[in-house]
Coordinates of C-alpha atoms in Angstrom, one line a residue:
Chain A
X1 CA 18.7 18.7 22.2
X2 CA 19.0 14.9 21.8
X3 CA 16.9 15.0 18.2
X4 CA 19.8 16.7 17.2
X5 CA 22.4 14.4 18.1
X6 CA 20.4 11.6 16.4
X7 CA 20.1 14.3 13.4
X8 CA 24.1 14.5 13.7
X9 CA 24.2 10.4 13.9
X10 CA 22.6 10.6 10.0
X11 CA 25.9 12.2 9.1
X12 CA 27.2 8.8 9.3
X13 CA 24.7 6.6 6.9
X14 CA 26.0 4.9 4.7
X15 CA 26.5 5.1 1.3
X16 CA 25.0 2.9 0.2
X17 CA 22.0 4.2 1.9
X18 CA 22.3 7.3 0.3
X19 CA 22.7 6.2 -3.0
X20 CA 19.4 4.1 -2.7
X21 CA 17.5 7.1 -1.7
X22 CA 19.2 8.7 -5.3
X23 CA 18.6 5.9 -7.7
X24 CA 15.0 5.6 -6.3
X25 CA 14.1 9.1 -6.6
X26 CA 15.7 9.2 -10.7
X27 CA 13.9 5.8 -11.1
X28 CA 10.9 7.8 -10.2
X29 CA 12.1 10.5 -12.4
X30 CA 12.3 8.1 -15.6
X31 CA 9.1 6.9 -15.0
X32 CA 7.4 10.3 -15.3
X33 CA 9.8 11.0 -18.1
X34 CA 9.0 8.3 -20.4
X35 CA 5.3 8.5 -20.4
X36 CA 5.6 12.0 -21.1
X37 CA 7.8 10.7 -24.0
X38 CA 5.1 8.7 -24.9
X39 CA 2.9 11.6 -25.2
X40 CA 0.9 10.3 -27.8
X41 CA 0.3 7.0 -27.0
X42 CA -1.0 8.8 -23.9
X43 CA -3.6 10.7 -25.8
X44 CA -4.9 7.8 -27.6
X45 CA -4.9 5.8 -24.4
X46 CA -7.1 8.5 -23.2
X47 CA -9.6 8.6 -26.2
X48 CA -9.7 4.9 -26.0
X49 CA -10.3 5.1 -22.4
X50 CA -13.7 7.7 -23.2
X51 CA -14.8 5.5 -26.1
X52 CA -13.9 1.4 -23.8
X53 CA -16.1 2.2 -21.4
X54 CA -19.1 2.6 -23.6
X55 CA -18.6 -0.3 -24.8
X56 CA -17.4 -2.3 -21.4
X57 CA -21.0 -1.2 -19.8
X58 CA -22.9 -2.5 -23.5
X59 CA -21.9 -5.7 -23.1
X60 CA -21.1 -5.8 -19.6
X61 CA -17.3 -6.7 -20.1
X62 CA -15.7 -7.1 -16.5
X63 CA -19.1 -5.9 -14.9
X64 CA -21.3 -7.0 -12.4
X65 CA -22.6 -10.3 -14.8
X66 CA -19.3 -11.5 -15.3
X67 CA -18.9 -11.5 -11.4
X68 CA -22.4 -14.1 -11.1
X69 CA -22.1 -17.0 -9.9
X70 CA -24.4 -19.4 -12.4
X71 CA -24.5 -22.7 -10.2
X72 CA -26.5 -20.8 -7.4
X73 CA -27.5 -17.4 -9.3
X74 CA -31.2 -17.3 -10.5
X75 CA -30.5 -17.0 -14.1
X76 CA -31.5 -14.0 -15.4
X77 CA -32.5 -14.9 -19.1
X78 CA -31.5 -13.0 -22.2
X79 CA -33.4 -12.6 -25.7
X80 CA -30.0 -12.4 -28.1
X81 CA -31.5 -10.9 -30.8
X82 CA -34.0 -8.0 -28.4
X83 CA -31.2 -7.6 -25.8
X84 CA -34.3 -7.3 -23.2
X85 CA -33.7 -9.1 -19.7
X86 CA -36.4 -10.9 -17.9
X87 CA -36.1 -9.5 -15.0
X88 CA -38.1 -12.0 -12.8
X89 CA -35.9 -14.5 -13.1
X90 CA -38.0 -17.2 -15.0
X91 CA -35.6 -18.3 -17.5
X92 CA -33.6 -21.3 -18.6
X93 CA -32.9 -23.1 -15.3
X94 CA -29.1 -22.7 -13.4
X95 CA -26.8 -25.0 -13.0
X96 CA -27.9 -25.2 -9.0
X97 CA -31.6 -25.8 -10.0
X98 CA -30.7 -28.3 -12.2
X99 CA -29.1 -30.4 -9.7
X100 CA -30.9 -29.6 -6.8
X101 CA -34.3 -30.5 -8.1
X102 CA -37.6 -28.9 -8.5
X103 CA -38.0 -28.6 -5.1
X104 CA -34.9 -26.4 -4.3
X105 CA -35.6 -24.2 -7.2
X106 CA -39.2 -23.6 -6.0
X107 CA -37.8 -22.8 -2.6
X108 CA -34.8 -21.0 -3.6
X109 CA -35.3 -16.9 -3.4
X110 CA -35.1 -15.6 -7.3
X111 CA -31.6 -14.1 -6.8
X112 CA -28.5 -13.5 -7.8
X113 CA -24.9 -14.4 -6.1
X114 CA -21.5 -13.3 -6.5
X115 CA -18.2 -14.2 -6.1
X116 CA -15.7 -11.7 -4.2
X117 CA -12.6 -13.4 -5.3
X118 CA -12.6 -12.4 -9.2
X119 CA -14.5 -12.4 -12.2
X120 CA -16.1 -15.9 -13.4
X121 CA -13.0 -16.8 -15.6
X122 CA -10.7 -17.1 -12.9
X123 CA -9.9 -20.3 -11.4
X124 CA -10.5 -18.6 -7.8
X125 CA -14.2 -17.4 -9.1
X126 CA -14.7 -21.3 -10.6
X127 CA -13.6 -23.0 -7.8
X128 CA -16.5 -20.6 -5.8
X129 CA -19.0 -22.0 -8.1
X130 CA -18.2 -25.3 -7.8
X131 CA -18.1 -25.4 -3.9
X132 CA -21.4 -23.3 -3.4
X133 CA -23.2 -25.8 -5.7
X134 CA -22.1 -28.3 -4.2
X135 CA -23.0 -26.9 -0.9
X136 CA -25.8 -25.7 -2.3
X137 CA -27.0 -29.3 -2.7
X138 CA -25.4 -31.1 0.2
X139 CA -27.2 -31.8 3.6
X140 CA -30.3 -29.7 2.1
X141 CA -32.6 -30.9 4.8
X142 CA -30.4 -30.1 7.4
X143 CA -30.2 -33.6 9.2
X144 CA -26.5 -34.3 9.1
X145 CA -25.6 -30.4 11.0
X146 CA -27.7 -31.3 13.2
X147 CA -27.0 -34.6 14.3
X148 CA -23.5 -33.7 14.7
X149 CA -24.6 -30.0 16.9
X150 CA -22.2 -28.8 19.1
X151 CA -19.9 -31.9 18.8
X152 CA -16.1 -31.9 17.5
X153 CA -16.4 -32.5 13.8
X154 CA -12.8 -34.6 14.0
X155 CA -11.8 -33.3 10.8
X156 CA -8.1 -31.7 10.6
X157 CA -7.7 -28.6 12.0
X158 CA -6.6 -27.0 7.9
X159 CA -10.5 -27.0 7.3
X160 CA -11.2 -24.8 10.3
X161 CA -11.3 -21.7 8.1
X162 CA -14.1 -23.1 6.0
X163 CA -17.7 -24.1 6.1
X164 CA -17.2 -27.8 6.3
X165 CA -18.4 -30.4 8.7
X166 CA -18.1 -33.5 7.4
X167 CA -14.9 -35.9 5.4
X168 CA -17.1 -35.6 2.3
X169 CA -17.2 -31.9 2.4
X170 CA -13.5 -31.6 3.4
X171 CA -12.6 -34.2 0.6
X172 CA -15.1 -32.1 -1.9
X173 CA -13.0 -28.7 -0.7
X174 CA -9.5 -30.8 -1.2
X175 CA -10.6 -32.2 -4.9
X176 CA -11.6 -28.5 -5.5
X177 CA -8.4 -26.8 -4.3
X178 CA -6.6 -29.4 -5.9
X179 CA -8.2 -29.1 -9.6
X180 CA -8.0 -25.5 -9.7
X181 CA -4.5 -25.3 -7.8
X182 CA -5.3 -23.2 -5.2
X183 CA -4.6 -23.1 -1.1
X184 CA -6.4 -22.9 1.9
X185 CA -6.5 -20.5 4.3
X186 CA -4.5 -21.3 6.9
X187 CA -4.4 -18.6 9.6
X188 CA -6.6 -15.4 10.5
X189 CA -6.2 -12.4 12.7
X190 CA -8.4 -10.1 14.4
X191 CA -6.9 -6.3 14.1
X192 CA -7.5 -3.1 14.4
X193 CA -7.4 -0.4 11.7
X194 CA -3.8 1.0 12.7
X195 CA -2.7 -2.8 12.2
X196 CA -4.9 -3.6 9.1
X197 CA -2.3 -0.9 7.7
X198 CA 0.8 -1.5 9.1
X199 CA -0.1 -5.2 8.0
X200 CA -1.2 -4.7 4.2
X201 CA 1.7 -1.6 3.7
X202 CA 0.1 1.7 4.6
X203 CA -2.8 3.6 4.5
X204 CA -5.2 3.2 2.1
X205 CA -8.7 5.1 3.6
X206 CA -9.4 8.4 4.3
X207 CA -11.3 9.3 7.6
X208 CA -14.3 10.1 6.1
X209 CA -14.8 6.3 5.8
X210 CA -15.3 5.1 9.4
X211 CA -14.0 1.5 9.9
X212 CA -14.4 -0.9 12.8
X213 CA -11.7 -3.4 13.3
X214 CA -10.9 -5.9 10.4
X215 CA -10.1 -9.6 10.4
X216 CA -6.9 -10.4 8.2
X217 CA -5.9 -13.6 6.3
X218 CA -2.1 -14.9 6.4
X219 CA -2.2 -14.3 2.7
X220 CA -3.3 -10.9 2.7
X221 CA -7.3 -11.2 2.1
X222 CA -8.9 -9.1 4.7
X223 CA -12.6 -7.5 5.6
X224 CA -14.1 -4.9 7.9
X225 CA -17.3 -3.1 8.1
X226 CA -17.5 0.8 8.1
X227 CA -19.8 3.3 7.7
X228 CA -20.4 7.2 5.7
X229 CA -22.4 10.1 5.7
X230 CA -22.9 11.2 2.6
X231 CA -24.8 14.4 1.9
X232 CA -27.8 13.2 -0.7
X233 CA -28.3 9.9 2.0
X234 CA -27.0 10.3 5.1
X235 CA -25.5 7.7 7.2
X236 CA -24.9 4.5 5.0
X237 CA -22.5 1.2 5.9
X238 CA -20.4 -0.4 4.2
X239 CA -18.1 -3.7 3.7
X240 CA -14.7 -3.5 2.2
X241 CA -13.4 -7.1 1.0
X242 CA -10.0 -7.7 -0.5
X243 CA -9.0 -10.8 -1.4
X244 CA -6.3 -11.9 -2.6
X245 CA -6.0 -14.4 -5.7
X246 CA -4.3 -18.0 -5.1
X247 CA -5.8 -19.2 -2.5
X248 CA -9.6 -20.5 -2.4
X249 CA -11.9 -18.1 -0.4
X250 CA -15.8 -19.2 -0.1
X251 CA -17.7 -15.6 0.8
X252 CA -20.2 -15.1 -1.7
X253 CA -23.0 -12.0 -2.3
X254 CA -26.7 -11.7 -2.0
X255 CA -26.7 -8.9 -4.9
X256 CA -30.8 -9.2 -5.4
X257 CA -30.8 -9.0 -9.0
X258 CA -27.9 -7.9 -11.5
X259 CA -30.2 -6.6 -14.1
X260 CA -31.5 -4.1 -11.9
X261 CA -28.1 -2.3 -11.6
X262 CA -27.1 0.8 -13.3
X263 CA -23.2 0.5 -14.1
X264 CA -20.2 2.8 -14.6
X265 CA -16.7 2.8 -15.1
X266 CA -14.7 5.1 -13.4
X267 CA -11.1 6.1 -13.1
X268 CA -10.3 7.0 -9.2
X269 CA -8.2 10.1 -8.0
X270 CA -5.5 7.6 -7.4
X271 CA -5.6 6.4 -10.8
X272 CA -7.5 3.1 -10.8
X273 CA -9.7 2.0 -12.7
X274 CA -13.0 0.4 -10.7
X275 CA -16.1 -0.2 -11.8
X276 CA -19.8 1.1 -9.7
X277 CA -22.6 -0.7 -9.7
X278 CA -26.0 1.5 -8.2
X279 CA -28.8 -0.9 -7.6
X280 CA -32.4 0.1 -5.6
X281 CA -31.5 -0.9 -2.3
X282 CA -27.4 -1.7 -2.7
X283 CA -24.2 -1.1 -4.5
X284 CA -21.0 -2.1 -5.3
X285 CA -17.3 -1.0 -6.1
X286 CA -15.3 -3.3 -7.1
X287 CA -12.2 -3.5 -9.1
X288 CA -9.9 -6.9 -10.4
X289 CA -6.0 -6.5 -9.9
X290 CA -3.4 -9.2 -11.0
X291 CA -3.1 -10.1 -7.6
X292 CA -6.1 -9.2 -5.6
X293 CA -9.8 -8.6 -6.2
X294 CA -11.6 -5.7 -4.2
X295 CA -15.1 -4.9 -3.5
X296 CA -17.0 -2.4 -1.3
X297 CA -20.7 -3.7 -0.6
X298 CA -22.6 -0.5 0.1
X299 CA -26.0 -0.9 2.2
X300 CA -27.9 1.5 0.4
X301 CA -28.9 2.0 -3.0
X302 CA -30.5 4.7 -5.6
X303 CA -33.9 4.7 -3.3
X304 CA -32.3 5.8 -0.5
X305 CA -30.9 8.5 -2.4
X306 CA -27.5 7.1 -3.1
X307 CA -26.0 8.7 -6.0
X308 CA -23.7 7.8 -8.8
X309 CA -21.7 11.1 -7.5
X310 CA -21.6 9.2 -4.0
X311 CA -20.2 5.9 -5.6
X312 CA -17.8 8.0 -6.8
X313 CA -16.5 10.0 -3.5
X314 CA -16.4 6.7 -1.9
X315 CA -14.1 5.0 -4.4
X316 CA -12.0 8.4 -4.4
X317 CA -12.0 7.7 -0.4
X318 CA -9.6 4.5 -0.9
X319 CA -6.2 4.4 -1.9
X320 CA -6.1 0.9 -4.4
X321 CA -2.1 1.5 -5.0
X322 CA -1.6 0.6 -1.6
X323 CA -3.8 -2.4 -1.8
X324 CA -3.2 -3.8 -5.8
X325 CA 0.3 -4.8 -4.9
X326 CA 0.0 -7.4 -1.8
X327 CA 2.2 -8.0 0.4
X328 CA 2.3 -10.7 2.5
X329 CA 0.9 -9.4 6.2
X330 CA 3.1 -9.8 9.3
X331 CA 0.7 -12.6 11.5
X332 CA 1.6 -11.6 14.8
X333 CA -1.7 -12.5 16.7
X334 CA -4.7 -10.6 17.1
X335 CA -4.6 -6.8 18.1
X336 CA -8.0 -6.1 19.5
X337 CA -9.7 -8.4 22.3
Chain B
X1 CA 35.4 14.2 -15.1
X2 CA 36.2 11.0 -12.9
X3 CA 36.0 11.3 -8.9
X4 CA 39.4 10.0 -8.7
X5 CA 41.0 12.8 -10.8
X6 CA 39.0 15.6 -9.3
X7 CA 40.5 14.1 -6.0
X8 CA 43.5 14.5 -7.5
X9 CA 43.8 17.9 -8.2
X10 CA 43.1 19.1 -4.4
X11 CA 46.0 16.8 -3.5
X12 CA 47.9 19.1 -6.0
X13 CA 46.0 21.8 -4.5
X14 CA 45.3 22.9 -8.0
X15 CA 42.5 25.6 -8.0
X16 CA 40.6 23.9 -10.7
X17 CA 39.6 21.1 -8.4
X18 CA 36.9 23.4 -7.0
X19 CA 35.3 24.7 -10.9
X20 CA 35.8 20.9 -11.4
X21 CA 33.4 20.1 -8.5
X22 CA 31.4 23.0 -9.0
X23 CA 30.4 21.6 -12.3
X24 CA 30.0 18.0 -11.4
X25 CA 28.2 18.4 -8.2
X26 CA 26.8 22.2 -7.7
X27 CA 23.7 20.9 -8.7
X28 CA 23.3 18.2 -6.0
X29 CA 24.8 20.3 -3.1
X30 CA 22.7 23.1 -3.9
X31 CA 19.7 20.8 -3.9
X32 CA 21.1 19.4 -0.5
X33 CA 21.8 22.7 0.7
X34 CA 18.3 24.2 0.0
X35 CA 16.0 21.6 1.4
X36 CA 17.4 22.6 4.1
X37 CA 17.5 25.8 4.7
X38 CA 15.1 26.9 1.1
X39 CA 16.9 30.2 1.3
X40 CA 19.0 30.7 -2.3
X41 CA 21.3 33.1 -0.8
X42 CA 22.3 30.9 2.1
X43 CA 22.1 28.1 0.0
X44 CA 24.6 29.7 -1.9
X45 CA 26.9 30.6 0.6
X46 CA 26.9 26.7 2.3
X47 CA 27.9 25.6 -1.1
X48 CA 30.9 27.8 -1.3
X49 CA 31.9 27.1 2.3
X50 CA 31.4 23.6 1.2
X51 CA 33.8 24.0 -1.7
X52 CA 36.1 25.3 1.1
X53 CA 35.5 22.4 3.4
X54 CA 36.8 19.8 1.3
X55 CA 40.1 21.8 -0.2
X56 CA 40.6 21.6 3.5
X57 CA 40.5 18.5 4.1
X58 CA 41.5 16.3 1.3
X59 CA 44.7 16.1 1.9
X60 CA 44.9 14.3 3.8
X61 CA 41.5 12.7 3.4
X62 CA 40.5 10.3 0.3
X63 CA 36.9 10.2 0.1
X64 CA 35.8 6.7 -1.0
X65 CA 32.7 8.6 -2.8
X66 CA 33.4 12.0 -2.9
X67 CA 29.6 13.4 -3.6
X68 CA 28.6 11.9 -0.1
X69 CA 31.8 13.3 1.5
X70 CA 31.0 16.6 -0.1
X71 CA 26.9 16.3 0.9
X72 CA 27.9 15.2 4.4
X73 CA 30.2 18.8 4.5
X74 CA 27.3 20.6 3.3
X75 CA 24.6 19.3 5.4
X76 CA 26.4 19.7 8.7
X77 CA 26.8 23.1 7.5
X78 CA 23.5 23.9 6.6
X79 CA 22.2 22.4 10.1
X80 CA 24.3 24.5 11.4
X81 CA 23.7 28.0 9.3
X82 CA 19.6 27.0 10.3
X83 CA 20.3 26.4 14.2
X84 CA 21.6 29.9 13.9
X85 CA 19.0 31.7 11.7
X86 CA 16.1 29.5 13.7
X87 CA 17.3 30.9 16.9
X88 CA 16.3 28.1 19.1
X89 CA 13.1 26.9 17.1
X90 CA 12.9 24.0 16.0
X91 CA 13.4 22.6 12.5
X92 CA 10.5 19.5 11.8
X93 CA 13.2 17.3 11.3
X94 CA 14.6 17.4 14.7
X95 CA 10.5 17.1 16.0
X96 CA 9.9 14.2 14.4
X97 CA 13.2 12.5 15.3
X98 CA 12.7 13.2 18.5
X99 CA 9.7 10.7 18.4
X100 CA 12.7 8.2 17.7
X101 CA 14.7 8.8 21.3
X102 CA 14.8 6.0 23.0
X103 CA 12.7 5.7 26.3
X104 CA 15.8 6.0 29.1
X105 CA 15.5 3.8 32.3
X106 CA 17.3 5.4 35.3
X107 CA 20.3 3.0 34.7
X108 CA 22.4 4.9 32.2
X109 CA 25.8 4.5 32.3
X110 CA 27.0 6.3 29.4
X111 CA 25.6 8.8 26.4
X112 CA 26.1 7.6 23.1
X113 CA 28.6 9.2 20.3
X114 CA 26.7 10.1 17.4
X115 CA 29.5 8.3 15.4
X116 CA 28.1 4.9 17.3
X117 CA 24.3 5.7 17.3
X118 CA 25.3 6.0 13.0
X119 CA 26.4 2.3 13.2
X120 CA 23.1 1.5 14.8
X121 CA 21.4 3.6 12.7
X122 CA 23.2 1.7 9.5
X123 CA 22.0 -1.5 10.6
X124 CA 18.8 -0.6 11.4
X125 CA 18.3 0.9 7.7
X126 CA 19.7 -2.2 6.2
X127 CA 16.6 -4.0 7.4
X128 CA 13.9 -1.7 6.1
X129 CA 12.6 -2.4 2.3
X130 CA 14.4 -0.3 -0.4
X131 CA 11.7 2.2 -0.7
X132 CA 11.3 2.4 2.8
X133 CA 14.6 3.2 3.2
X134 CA 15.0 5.0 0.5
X135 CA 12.1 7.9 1.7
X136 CA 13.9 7.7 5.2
X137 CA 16.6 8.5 4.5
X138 CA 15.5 11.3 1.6
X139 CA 13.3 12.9 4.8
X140 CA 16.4 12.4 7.8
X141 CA 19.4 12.8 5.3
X142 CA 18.3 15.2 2.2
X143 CA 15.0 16.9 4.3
X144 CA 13.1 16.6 1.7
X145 CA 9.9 18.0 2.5
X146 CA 6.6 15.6 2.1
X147 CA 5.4 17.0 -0.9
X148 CA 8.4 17.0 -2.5
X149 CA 9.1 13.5 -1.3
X150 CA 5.4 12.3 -2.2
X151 CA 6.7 13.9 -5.5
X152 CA 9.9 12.1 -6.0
X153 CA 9.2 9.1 -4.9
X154 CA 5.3 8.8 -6.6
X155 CA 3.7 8.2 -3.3
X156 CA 0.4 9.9 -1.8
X157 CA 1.7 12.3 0.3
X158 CA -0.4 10.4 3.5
X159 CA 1.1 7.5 2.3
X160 CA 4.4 8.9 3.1
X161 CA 2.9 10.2 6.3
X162 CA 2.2 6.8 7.0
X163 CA 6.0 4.8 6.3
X164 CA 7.7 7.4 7.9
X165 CA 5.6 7.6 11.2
X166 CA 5.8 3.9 10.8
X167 CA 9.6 3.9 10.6
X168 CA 10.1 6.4 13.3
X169 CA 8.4 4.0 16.0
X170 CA 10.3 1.0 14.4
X171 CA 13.7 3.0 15.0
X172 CA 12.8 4.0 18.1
X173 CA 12.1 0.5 19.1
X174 CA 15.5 -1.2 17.6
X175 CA 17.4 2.1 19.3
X176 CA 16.0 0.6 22.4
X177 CA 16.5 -2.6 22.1
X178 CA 20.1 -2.1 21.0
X179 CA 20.4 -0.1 24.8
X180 CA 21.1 3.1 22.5
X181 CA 21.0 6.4 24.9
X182 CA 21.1 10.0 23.5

């Protein structure tokens, strides 16, 4: 049998080879070791752990309001001393409003936006903000878009990744970038789910989560739509965003309204920590690594029957140790038509 | 004690070279022994014919690292005690390699010596990450099963699933580019 001559030609591996495979394995083998070690710190990692989240969901540390983007959010006022939230939105006026004028605010929908590339503090979440207002108040009539219609826009070819058409909003996107030292995209793939794994390091989703193909950035940021059935809802889609920190990235989210979100913390079978947010007609999982941020945008919500239970199975679905560490994908063209 | 001195001994063909071994590396060649063949008693015996394989051959031979020398004796061995109590089935190892034979064109002039497919094989682990490597060659070299290897090597076990299926198409690809036939 030719397997086993192949088998016979592992007789001659290296050392060297072999020796990895060891130290690997006892690297492992300390690891385990020394938490046990640790036993205690452990525990009280563990009571802190039952007693953080109580207070992470209290004053919504690292939740969904810390992911809000305040130049084009509706501002969801706050009475300090009550703690009660006006929920329709008529507060003190956003950042957006104020520059856009009474008009814009009047026609703008009462929502709230996010940012998928990190909480508000980062520079990648900033930088968000500071493009989507300015967007947000650029060209607001429409008449520069469509005088230039289906012409070339002339504008170098490093933009084409972004939602700019004219020198002033690719000098706007450069004086950005530049002030919160970040980078452009510069390259993105169309792939399938086989090569969305080989291309971010394995597999990080288990079947029960169909997935359509995905489109990849050179840096490792990537998206695809998918879809569950879940037993309390049924059917239910899905979008799975990761992106990865360093590099500017403009998608932002409709969410409705933040206030109207129930909110957990939750530690996934893999380990990871993620936080759920269950709104009416949406929700979200999303969790913040050093080098990536992830969120799943669910198209459903608690009235059509989605549970916190649900949130749960879904984030159990996805493997984040393959994903927190990024590595950076193999762009060899598209893989799907 | 050191390799060198143990080494020493079998080329004095002093009897104690073989407790000395016993002590130092029964452990491992057990361990090497029994994921393949997870049968103690035959495990048992492999080691012990192991222990007999290398007071046969050194002298003359001087093992550069004498626990690979001595887990190279013992795996052929054991491959070779499992052909024998399997009969003619198949051991999963052998399946899944066999996923890694290179597709043959009707132009070959030769079959490769498993000595020269190792060379290949060397280089072609050389360019794989550590812990890529380091899991391929723990599931090709040790057989390590994939729970024990999700185990060892703190990986999800479909996760492991994944590298290695990964790895096997890779090898299979550089064994044909290389004009490797089995």
């Amino acid at each position: 049998m030719k397997s086993k001559k192949l088998n016979e030609a592992f007789q001659y591996v290296d050392d060297n080879f072999l020796d990895i495979a060891e130290l690997e394995r006892c690297r492992r083998r300390r690891k385990q070791k020394s938490v046990w070690h640790y036993g205690s710190i452990v525990a009280a990692c563990i009571c802190l752990m039952l007693i953080v989240p109580i207070g992470v969901v209290a004053a919504d540390w690292f939740g969904l309001r810390s992911l809000l983007l305040p130049g084009i959010s509706s501002e969801v006022s706050q009475d300090e001393e009550s703690g009660n939230v006006d929920s329709e939105g008529q507060g003190s006026v956003s950042g957006l409003d104020t520059q856009v004028g009474e008009e814009a605010f009047v026609a703008a929908p009462s929502t709230d936006m996010i940012g998928l590339a990190g909480y508000i503090d980062s520079p990648e979440a900033q930088a968000l903000n500071e493009w989507q207002t300015f967007l947000a108040g650029y060209d607001t009539d429409g008449a520069i878009i469509e005088q230039i219609g289906n012409n070339p826009t002339n504008l170098d070819s490093r933009y084409d990744l972004y939602y700019v058409y004219t020198q002033e909003m690719a000098d706007k996107l450069d004086e950005i970038v530049t002030k919160y030292n970040l980078k452009l995209h510069t390259e993105m793939n169309v792939v399938s789910q086989e090569e969305l794994d080989y291309r971010v390091g394995g597999d990080f989703l288990q079947e029960e989560m169909n997935r359509a193909w995905a489109y990849i950035y050179e840096d490792g940021t990537f998206q695809f739509d998918g879809n569950i059935t879940l037993d309390s809802c049924g059917y239910v889609d899905y979008q799975f965003r990761r992106t990865v920190k360093g590099t500017f990235d403009e998608v932002v989210l409709n969410i409705g309204h933040a206030v109207n979100y129930q909110e957990f913390q939750y530690v996934t079978a893999c380990g990871e920590p993620v936080m759920l947010a269950l709104g009416p007609n949406k929700a979200l999982i999303f969790c913040d690594f050093e080098e990536c941020f992830i969120a799943l945008n669910i198209l459903g919500g608690s009235e059509n029957g989605l549970t916190e239970e649900d949130l749960k199975k879904m984030a159990d679905a996805v493997d984040f140790v393959v994903l927190k560490d990024v590595i950076v994908p193999d762009m060899r063209g598209d893989s799907v038509p | 004690m050191e390799d060198f001195q143990i080494i020493e001994l079998f080329y004095k063909r002093a009897e104690s070279a073989i407790q000395e071994t016993s002590v130092k590396y029964g452990t491992y060649l057990n361990q090497v022994a029994y994921n393949i063949l997870r049968n103690a008693h035959d495990t048992e015996e492999i080691v012990n014919d192991t222990y007999l394989g290398a007071w046969n051959a050194i002298p003359p031979t001087r093992p550069a690292n004498l626990k690979h020398f001595l887990s190279g004796i013992t795996r052929n061995l054991s491959f070779d005690r499992l052909d024998y109590l399997l009969a003619g089935k198949c051991h999963a190892v052998f399946v899944e390699l066999d996923e890694c034979i290179p597709d043959l064109g009707n132009d070959i002039e030769r079959v490769w010596e498993a000595k020269e497919i190792g060379v290949i094989l060397n280089h072609f682990l050389g360019m794989l990450d550590r812990k890529t490597c380091a899991v391929f060659v723990a599931r090709y070299y040790y057989a390590y099963s994939y729970d024990e290897l999700s185990e060892e090597y703190g990986l999800f076990k479909r996760q492991i699933k994944y590298l290695l299926t990964k790895t096997r198409k890779e090898l299979k690809k550089y064994l044909e580019r290389e004009g490797v036939t089995i």
